[in-house]
Coordinates of C-alpha atoms in Angstrom, one line a residue:
X1 CA 14.9 -15.6 -10.3
X2 CA 15.4 -17.0 -13.8
X3 CA 19.0 -17.9 -14.8
X4 CA 18.8 -15.8 -17.9
X5 CA 18.8 -12.3 -16.4
X6 CA 19.9 -10.4 -19.6
X7 CA 16.6 -8.6 -20.0
X8 CA 16.9 -7.0 -16.6
X9 CA 19.1 -4.0 -17.4
X10 CA 16.8 -3.1 -20.3
X11 CA 13.7 -3.4 -18.0
X12 CA 15.3 -1.4 -15.3
X13 CA 16.3 1.3 -17.8
X14 CA 12.8 1.3 -19.2
X15 CA 11.2 1.8 -15.8
X16 CA 13.3 5.0 -15.1
X17 CA 11.8 6.6 -18.2
X18 CA 8.2 6.3 -16.9
X19 CA 6.7 9.2 -15.0
X20 CA 4.4 7.1 -12.9
X21 CA 5.6 5.0 -10.0
X22 CA 6.7 1.5 -11.2
X23 CA 8.5 -1.5 -9.6
X24 CA 9.8 -4.7 -11.1
X25 CA 9.2 -7.8 -9.0
X26 CA 10.1 -11.5 -9.4
X27 CA 7.7 -14.4 -8.9
X28 CA 8.5 -14.4 -5.1
X29 CA 7.2 -10.9 -4.6
X30 CA 10.8 -9.6 -4.3
X31 CA 11.4 -6.1 -5.6
X32 CA 14.2 -6.1 -8.2
X33 CA 14.0 -2.5 -9.2
X34 CA 12.0 0.7 -8.5
X35 CA 12.0 3.8 -10.6
X36 CA 12.6 7.3 -9.3
X37 CA 8.9 8.2 -9.3
X38 CA 8.2 5.2 -7.0
X39 CA 11.1 6.0 -4.7
X40 CA 10.0 9.6 -4.3
X41 CA 6.2 9.1 -3.9
X42 CA 5.9 5.7 -2.3
X43 CA 9.2 5.1 -0.4
X44 CA 10.2 8.7 0.7
X45 CA 13.4 8.3 -1.3
X46 CA 14.6 5.1 0.5
X47 CA 15.7 2.0 -1.4
X48 CA 13.2 -0.9 -1.5
X49 CA 15.3 -3.3 -3.6
X50 CA 15.4 -6.8 -2.0
X51 CA 12.2 -6.2 0.0
X52 CA 8.9 -7.8 -0.8
X53 CA 6.1 -5.7 -2.3
X54 CA 3.6 -6.7 0.3
X55 CA 5.9 -5.6 3.2
X56 CA 6.7 -2.2 1.6
X57 CA 3.1 -1.4 0.5
X58 CA 1.0 -3.0 3.2
X59 CA 3.5 -3.8 6.1
X60 CA 2.3 -7.4 5.8
X61 CA 4.4 -10.4 6.7
X62 CA 2.6 -12.5 4.1
X63 CA 1.4 -11.9 0.5
X64 CA -1.8 -9.9 0.1
X65 CA -4.0 -12.9 -0.8
X66 CA -3.0 -14.6 2.5
X67 CA -3.9 -11.4 4.4
X68 CA -7.5 -11.2 3.1
X69 CA -6.9 -9.0 0.0
X70 CA -6.8 -9.6 -3.7
X71 CA -3.2 -10.0 -4.9
X72 CA -2.6 -9.0 -8.5
X73 CA 0.6 -11.0 -8.7
X74 CA -1.1 -14.2 -7.6
X75 CA -3.9 -13.5 -10.0
X76 CA -1.5 -12.8 -12.9
X77 CA 0.4 -16.1 -12.2
X78 CA -3.0 -17.9 -12.4
X79 CA -4.4 -16.1 -15.5
X80 CA -1.1 -15.3 -17.3
X81 CA -2.5 -11.9 -18.1
X82 CA -2.4 -8.3 -16.9
X83 CA -4.4 -7.7 -13.7
X84 CA -5.8 -4.5 -12.1
X85 CA -6.8 -4.0 -8.5
X86 CA -7.4 -1.2 -6.0
X87 CA -5.3 -1.4 -2.8
X88 CA -4.9 0.7 0.3
X89 CA -1.1 1.4 0.5
X90 CA 1.1 2.9 3.2
X91 CA 2.9 6.0 1.8
X92 CA 5.0 8.8 3.3
X93 CA 1.7 10.8 3.4
X94 CA -0.2 8.1 5.2
X95 CA -2.6 5.5 3.9
X96 CA -3.8 6.2 0.3
X97 CA -5.9 4.2 -2.2
X98 CA -3.8 3.2 -5.2
X99 CA -4.8 1.8 -8.6
X100 CA -2.4 -1.0 -9.4
X101 CA -1.9 -2.4 -12.9
X102 CA 0.4 -5.4 -13.0
X103 CA 1.8 -6.9 -16.3
X104 CA 3.7 -10.2 -16.5
X105 CA 7.0 -10.3 -18.3
X106 CA 8.1 -13.6 -19.9
X107 CA 11.6 -14.9 -20.3
X108 CA 13.2 -16.4 -23.5
X109 CA 11.4 -19.7 -22.8
X110 CA 8.0 -18.1 -22.6
X111 CA 7.6 -18.5 -18.9
X112 CA 6.5 -15.6 -16.6
X113 CA 9.7 -14.4 -14.9
X114 CA 9.0 -10.9 -13.7
X115 CA 6.1 -8.5 -13.1
X116 CA 6.0 -4.8 -13.9
X117 CA 3.7 -3.0 -11.4
X118 CA 2.4 0.5 -12.1
X119 CA 0.8 2.5 -9.3
X120 CA -1.5 5.4 -9.7
X121 CA -2.7 7.1 -6.5
X122 CA -6.5 7.7 -6.4
X123 CA -6.3 11.2 -4.9
X124 CA -10.1 11.5 -4.4
X125 CA -10.1 8.9 -1.6
X126 CA -8.2 8.1 1.5
X127 CA -8.2 5.3 4.1
X128 CA -7.5 7.7 7.1
X129 CA -9.3 10.7 8.5
X130 CA -9.0 13.6 6.1
X131 CA -11.1 16.7 5.5
X132 CA -11.0 16.2 1.7
X133 CA -12.5 13.5 -0.5
X134 CA -13.9 10.1 0.2
X135 CA -12.9 8.4 3.5
X136 CA -13.3 4.8 4.5
X137 CA -11.6 1.3 4.6
X138 CA -14.6 -1.0 5.1
X139 CA -15.1 -3.8 2.5
X140 CA -18.3 -2.2 1.3
X141 CA -16.6 1.1 0.8
X142 CA -13.6 -0.5 -1.0
X143 CA -15.9 -2.4 -3.4
X144 CA -17.6 0.8 -4.3
X145 CA -14.3 2.6 -4.7
X146 CA -12.9 -0.1 -7.0
X147 CA -15.9 0.4 -9.3
X148 CA -15.3 4.1 -9.4
X149 CA -11.7 3.5 -10.3
X150 CA -12.7 1.2 -13.1
X151 CA -15.3 3.4 -14.7
X152 CA -13.8 6.9 -14.1
X153 CA -11.3 6.9 -17.0
X154 CA -14.0 6.0 -19.6
X155 CA -16.9 8.1 -20.8
X156 CA -19.5 5.5 -19.8
X157 CA -22.7 6.7 -18.2
X158 CA -22.8 6.0 -14.4
X159 CA -25.8 5.5 -12.2
X160 CA -25.3 5.9 -8.5
X161 CA -28.0 4.2 -6.4
X162 CA -28.3 4.5 -2.7
X163 CA -30.2 6.0 0.3
X164 CA -30.4 9.7 0.9
X165 CA -27.4 11.2 2.7
X166 CA -24.9 8.6 1.5
X167 CA -22.8 11.2 -0.4
X168 CA -23.8 10.5 -4.0
X169 CA -22.8 14.0 -5.2
X170 CA -19.4 13.5 -3.6
X171 CA -19.0 10.2 -5.5
X172 CA -20.1 11.8 -8.7
X173 CA -17.5 14.5 -8.2
X174 CA -14.9 11.7 -7.6
X175 CA -15.8 10.1 -10.9
X176 CA -15.3 13.4 -12.6
X177 CA -12.0 14.2 -10.8
X178 CA -10.6 10.8 -11.7
X179 CA -11.6 11.1 -15.4
X180 CA -9.9 12.6 -18.4
X181 CA -12.4 15.5 -18.1
X182 CA -11.2 16.6 -14.7
X183 CA -10.0 20.0 -15.9
X184 CA -13.4 20.7 -17.4
X185 CA -16.7 21.7 -15.7
X186 CA -18.6 19.5 -13.2
X187 CA -22.2 20.8 -13.4
X188 CA -24.9 19.6 -11.0
X189 CA -28.6 19.5 -12.0
X190 CA -30.9 19.1 -9.0
X191 CA -33.8 17.3 -10.7
X192 CA -36.0 17.3 -7.6
X193 CA -35.9 21.1 -7.3
X194 CA -36.8 21.9 -10.9
X195 CA -40.5 22.1 -11.9
X196 CA -41.4 20.7 -15.3
X197 CA -42.1 24.2 -16.6
X198 CA -38.5 25.2 -15.9
X199 CA -36.7 21.9 -16.4
X200 CA -36.2 22.2 -20.2
X201 CA -35.1 25.8 -20.1
X202 CA -32.6 25.2 -17.3
X203 CA -31.1 22.1 -18.8
X204 CA -31.1 23.0 -22.5
X205 CA -31.3 26.8 -22.4
X206 CA -33.6 29.1 -24.2
X207 CA -33.7 31.9 -26.8
X208 CA -34.8 35.4 -26.2
X209 CA -38.6 35.6 -26.4
X210 CA -39.1 31.8 -26.3
X211 CA -41.6 32.3 -23.5
X212 CA -43.0 35.0 -21.2
X213 CA -40.1 36.4 -19.2
X214 CA -37.4 35.2 -21.5
X215 CA -35.9 38.6 -22.1
X216 CA -32.4 37.3 -23.1
X217 CA -30.8 34.2 -24.6
X218 CA -29.7 31.8 -21.8
X219 CA -27.3 28.9 -22.3
X220 CA -28.4 25.7 -20.5
X221 CA -26.6 23.5 -18.0
X222 CA -25.8 21.0 -20.8
X223 CA -23.9 23.8 -22.6
X224 CA -22.2 24.8 -19.3
X225 CA -21.0 21.3 -18.8
X226 CA -19.4 21.1 -22.3
X227 CA -16.3 19.0 -22.3
X228 CA -16.9 18.0 -18.7
X229 CA -19.5 16.0 -16.6
X230 CA -23.2 16.6 -16.2
X231 CA -24.5 15.2 -12.9
X232 CA -28.2 14.6 -12.7
X233 CA -29.0 14.4 -9.0
X234 CA -32.3 12.5 -8.1
X235 CA -32.8 11.5 -11.7
X236 CA -35.9 9.6 -10.7
X237 CA -37.7 12.9 -10.2
X238 CA -37.4 14.0 -13.8
X239 CA -41.0 14.6 -15.2
X240 CA -42.0 12.0 -17.9
X241 CA -42.3 14.7 -20.6
X242 CA -38.7 15.7 -20.0
X243 CA -37.4 12.2 -19.9
X244 CA -38.1 11.9 -23.7
X245 CA -35.9 15.0 -24.4
X246 CA -33.2 13.7 -22.1
X247 CA -33.2 10.4 -23.9
X248 CA -32.9 12.2 -27.3
X249 CA -29.8 14.0 -25.9
X250 CA -28.2 10.8 -24.8
X251 CA -29.0 8.9 -28.0
X252 CA -28.0 11.5 -30.5
X253 CA -25.7 13.7 -28.6
X254 CA -27.7 16.7 -29.8
X255 CA -30.3 19.1 -28.3
X256 CA -32.1 22.4 -29.1
X257 CA -32.5 25.4 -26.9
X258 CA -36.1 26.3 -26.1
X259 CA -37.4 28.5 -28.9
X260 CA -34.6 27.5 -31.4
X261 CA -34.5 25.3 -34.5
X262 CA -30.7 25.1 -34.4
X263 CA -29.4 21.7 -33.5
X264 CA -26.5 21.9 -31.0
X265 CA -24.0 19.1 -30.2
X266 CA -23.3 18.2 -26.6
X267 CA -19.9 16.9 -25.4
X268 CA -20.7 15.7 -21.9
X269 CA -20.2 12.7 -19.7
X270 CA -23.3 11.8 -17.8
X271 CA -23.5 10.7 -14.1
X272 CA -26.9 10.2 -12.5
X273 CA -28.0 9.4 -9.0
X274 CA -31.2 8.5 -7.2
X275 CA -32.5 7.0 -4.0
X276 CA -35.7 5.9 -5.7
X277 CA -36.4 2.3 -7.0
X278 CA -36.2 3.0 -10.8
X279 CA -37.1 -0.6 -11.8
X280 CA -40.3 -0.4 -9.8
X281 CA -41.0 3.0 -11.2
X282 CA -40.7 1.6 -14.7
X283 CA -43.3 -1.1 -13.9
X284 CA -45.6 1.6 -12.4
X285 CA -45.1 3.9 -15.4
X286 CA -43.2 6.6 -13.6
X287 CA -39.9 6.2 -15.4
X288 CA -39.0 5.3 -19.0
X289 CA -37.3 1.9 -19.5
X290 CA -35.3 3.1 -22.5
X291 CA -33.9 6.0 -20.5
X292 CA -33.1 3.7 -17.7
X293 CA -31.0 1.5 -20.0
X294 CA -29.2 4.7 -21.3
X295 CA -28.2 6.0 -17.9
X296 CA -27.5 2.6 -16.3
X297 CA -24.5 1.6 -18.4
X298 CA -22.4 1.3 -15.3
X299 CA -24.4 1.0 -12.0
X300 CA -22.8 1.6 -8.7
X301 CA -24.5 0.8 -5.4
X302 CA -23.6 3.3 -2.7
X303 CA -23.6 1.5 0.7
X304 CA -25.5 2.9 3.7
X305 CA -23.5 4.1 6.7
X306 CA -24.7 1.1 8.7
X307 CA -23.2 -1.2 6.1
X308 CA -19.8 0.4 6.4
X309 CA -18.4 -1.5 9.3
X310 CA -15.4 0.2 10.9
X311 CA -15.8 3.5 9.0
X312 CA -17.6 5.4 11.7
X313 CA -14.6 6.6 13.7
X314 CA -12.8 7.8 10.5
X315 CA -15.9 9.7 9.4
X316 CA -16.4 11.2 12.8
X317 CA -12.8 12.5 13.0
X318 CA -13.1 14.0 9.5
X319 CA -16.5 15.6 10.0
X320 CA -15.4 17.1 13.3
X321 CA -12.6 18.9 11.5
X322 CA -15.2 20.4 9.1
X323 CA -17.9 21.4 11.6
X324 CA -15.4 22.7 14.2
X325 CA -12.2 23.5 12.3
X326 CA -10.7 25.7 15.0
X327 CA -11.2 23.1 17.8
X328 CA -9.7 19.7 18.5
X329 CA -12.8 17.8 19.4
X330 CA -13.1 14.1 20.1
X331 CA -15.8 11.7 21.3
X332 CA -15.7 9.9 24.6
X333 CA -15.8 6.1 24.4
X334 CA -19.4 6.0 25.7
X335 CA -20.5 8.6 23.1
X336 CA -18.8 6.7 20.3
X337 CA -20.5 3.5 21.4
X338 CA -23.9 5.2 21.4
X339 CA -23.4 6.4 17.8
X340 CA -22.2 3.0 16.8
X341 CA -25.5 1.5 18.0
X342 CA -27.6 4.1 16.2
X343 CA -28.8 3.0 12.7
X344 CA -28.4 6.5 11.0
X345 CA -31.3 6.4 8.6
X346 CA -30.0 9.7 7.3
X347 CA -26.5 8.3 6.7
X348 CA -23.5 10.5 6.5
X349 CA -25.6 13.7 6.2
X350 CA -27.3 12.9 9.5
X351 CA -24.0 12.0 11.1
X352 CA -22.7 15.5 10.2
X353 CA -25.7 17.2 11.7
X354 CA -25.4 15.1 14.8
X355 CA -21.8 16.1 15.2
X356 CA -22.4 19.8 14.5
X357 CA -25.1 19.9 17.2
X358 CA -22.9 18.1 19.6
X359 CA -20.0 20.5 19.0
X360 CA -22.3 23.4 19.8
X361 CA -23.4 21.7 23.0
X362 CA -19.9 20.9 24.1
X363 CA -17.7 23.6 25.7
X364 CA -14.6 21.5 26.2
X365 CA -12.7 19.2 23.9
X366 CA -14.5 15.9 24.5
X367 CA -18.0 15.2 23.3
X368 CA -19.8 13.0 25.8
X369 CA -23.3 11.4 26.1
X370 CA -24.6 14.6 27.7
X371 CA -23.9 16.4 24.4
X372 CA -25.9 14.0 22.2
X373 CA -29.6 14.4 21.4
X374 CA -31.9 12.1 23.2
X375 CA -33.3 10.5 20.1
X376 CA -29.9 9.1 19.5
X377 CA -29.9 7.3 22.8
X378 CA -33.4 5.9 22.3
X379 CA -33.4 4.8 18.7
X380 CA -36.0 2.1 19.5
X381 CA -38.7 4.8 19.6
X382 CA -37.7 6.4 16.3
X383 CA -39.6 5.8 13.1
X384 CA -37.9 3.3 10.7
X385 CA -37.0 5.9 8.0
X386 CA -34.7 3.5 6.1
X387 CA -37.5 1.0 5.2
X388 CA -35.4 -1.8 6.7
X389 CA -37.1 -4.5 8.8
X390 CA -36.4 -5.1 12.4
X391 CA -33.9 -7.8 11.7
X392 CA -31.9 -5.4 9.5
X393 CA -31.9 -2.8 12.3
X394 CA -30.8 -5.3 14.9
X395 CA -28.0 -6.4 12.6
X396 CA -26.8 -2.8 12.4
X397 CA -26.3 -2.8 16.2
X398 CA -23.2 -4.4 17.5
X399 CA -24.4 -7.6 19.1
X400 CA -21.3 -7.8 21.3
X401 CA -21.7 -4.4 22.9
X402 CA -21.7 -4.7 26.7
X403 CA -25.2 -4.4 28.3
X404 CA -23.8 -2.3 31.1
X405 CA -22.8 0.4 28.6
X406 CA -26.2 0.6 27.1
X407 CA -27.9 0.8 30.6
X408 CA -25.5 3.6 31.5
X409 CA -26.4 5.4 28.3
X410 CA -30.1 5.1 29.1
X411 CA -29.5 6.1 32.7
X412 CA -27.6 9.3 31.8
X413 CA -30.2 10.3 29.2
X414 CA -33.1 9.9 31.6
X415 CA -31.2 11.7 34.3
X416 CA -30.6 14.7 32.1
X417 CA -34.2 14.7 31.0
X418 CA -35.5 14.6 34.5
X419 CA -33.2 17.3 35.8
X420 CA -34.0 19.6 33.0
X421 CA -37.8 19.0 33.2
X422 CA -40.0 21.3 35.2
X423 CA -43.4 19.8 34.5
X424 CA -45.4 16.6 35.4
X425 CA -44.4 13.0 34.8
X426 CA -47.0 12.8 32.1
X427 CA -45.5 15.8 30.2
X428 CA -42.0 14.3 30.4
X429 CA -43.4 11.0 29.1
X430 CA -45.0 12.8 26.2
X431 CA -41.7 14.6 25.5
X432 CA -39.8 11.4 25.4
X433 CA -42.5 9.7 23.2
X434 CA -43.3 6.9 25.7
X435 CA -46.2 6.2 28.1
X436 CA -46.2 7.5 31.6
X437 CA -46.2 3.9 32.9
X438 CA -43.2 3.0 30.7
X439 CA -41.4 6.2 32.0
X440 CA -42.0 5.1 35.6
X441 CA -40.8 1.6 35.0
X442 CA -37.6 2.8 33.3
X443 CA -36.9 5.3 36.1
X444 CA -37.3 2.5 38.6
X445 CA -35.2 0.0 36.7
X446 CA -32.4 2.4 36.3
X447 CA -32.6 3.6 39.9
X448 CA -33.8 7.1 39.1
X449 CA -37.1 7.2 41.0
X450 CA -35.5 9.2 43.8
X451 CA -34.1 11.7 41.3
X452 CA -37.5 12.2 39.8
X453 CA -39.6 12.3 43.0
X454 CA -38.5 15.8 43.8
X455 CA -39.4 17.3 40.4
X456 CA -42.1 15.1 38.9
X457 CA -45.7 14.8 40.1

């Protein structure tokens, strides 16, 4: 700590006037002061003075940058400037994502002596199982979340790109909820479900008599989103003729209702999403390049479920609370391993469907292999719906998973199929999507020929 400590009383007094959680640290990560907002929301009222910031927030024994995270204090010492990061902190309410803004404070000699750290919880996301908001702690998830935290306070247009089922609408809602427009409307436009003949009327509205059936004036979705956020879901499906009118809205901030000459001004923040390759569509003439540049001010790539290493158990626990809110369901170790091996081409949406089906099949409190659909246990016969190559699919499967576990998964699945089947071996093979010879070989390899002999001809 610097010898000249005269600024400290003023700094401490200043922190107490701030409504957001703040702490004052020295160069050695030691907390010198914490305001009431920090003590209440981050420390459950306990004193943290004298402890290190990394021990209080992360329960680490070493600074963040030595524990695999980005440390704002170390970065500020290097840059001499204010630094911002997104961290996962321990709080009295559990693990929460927190936006951290750290500012260096210099002494009378111009040297950095202290750091003021402001913390702002990101309420739309959590690092533990929760039935609300975004859930995850994988590196891919945290990188995406940090981008959301960066762009949300601005009015910049956001483009979310990712596979179907990755939760792009939930992310768009998170951008809205973390913005200054959070108390205004969040309006969703499903571009894939609007034919060209209705698109303009739905988005911009129409006047009475503008077309056959327009018996009354109707405000459009742009007007409904005034002051808030307009979310264009599957923006790649917008007809070319309508892309021009959308571009005019974004360039001028104005629009006209169908059948009207009155120019109306729009006050919206635009968030778009698509699973389609817009750059390729531009080359092929299916999407306007100028519109792409307008909606792509701040691109965010949404990772697929198979890229979110370690997030599966968190998502399973959260989704089970949603699909079976009145039951305390959990997965057996074997069932969890089976799901971890499955590539989930439909991502989180498919995972939810899988768990909802399993919850209906399960009468107890533990979902086992017998409650999972057979196509989950034989992913090698599924179509590659993700477009990924074989090497990508293999990398999504845990290479260190014990072989005996996989054999047991296959054995139990075949055993269930054989016991429930009342036809010929040929019919069972067709049901499983494999040849009769392959079925016989698998029954023999897994010691199930005797089980099948009594029921299969």
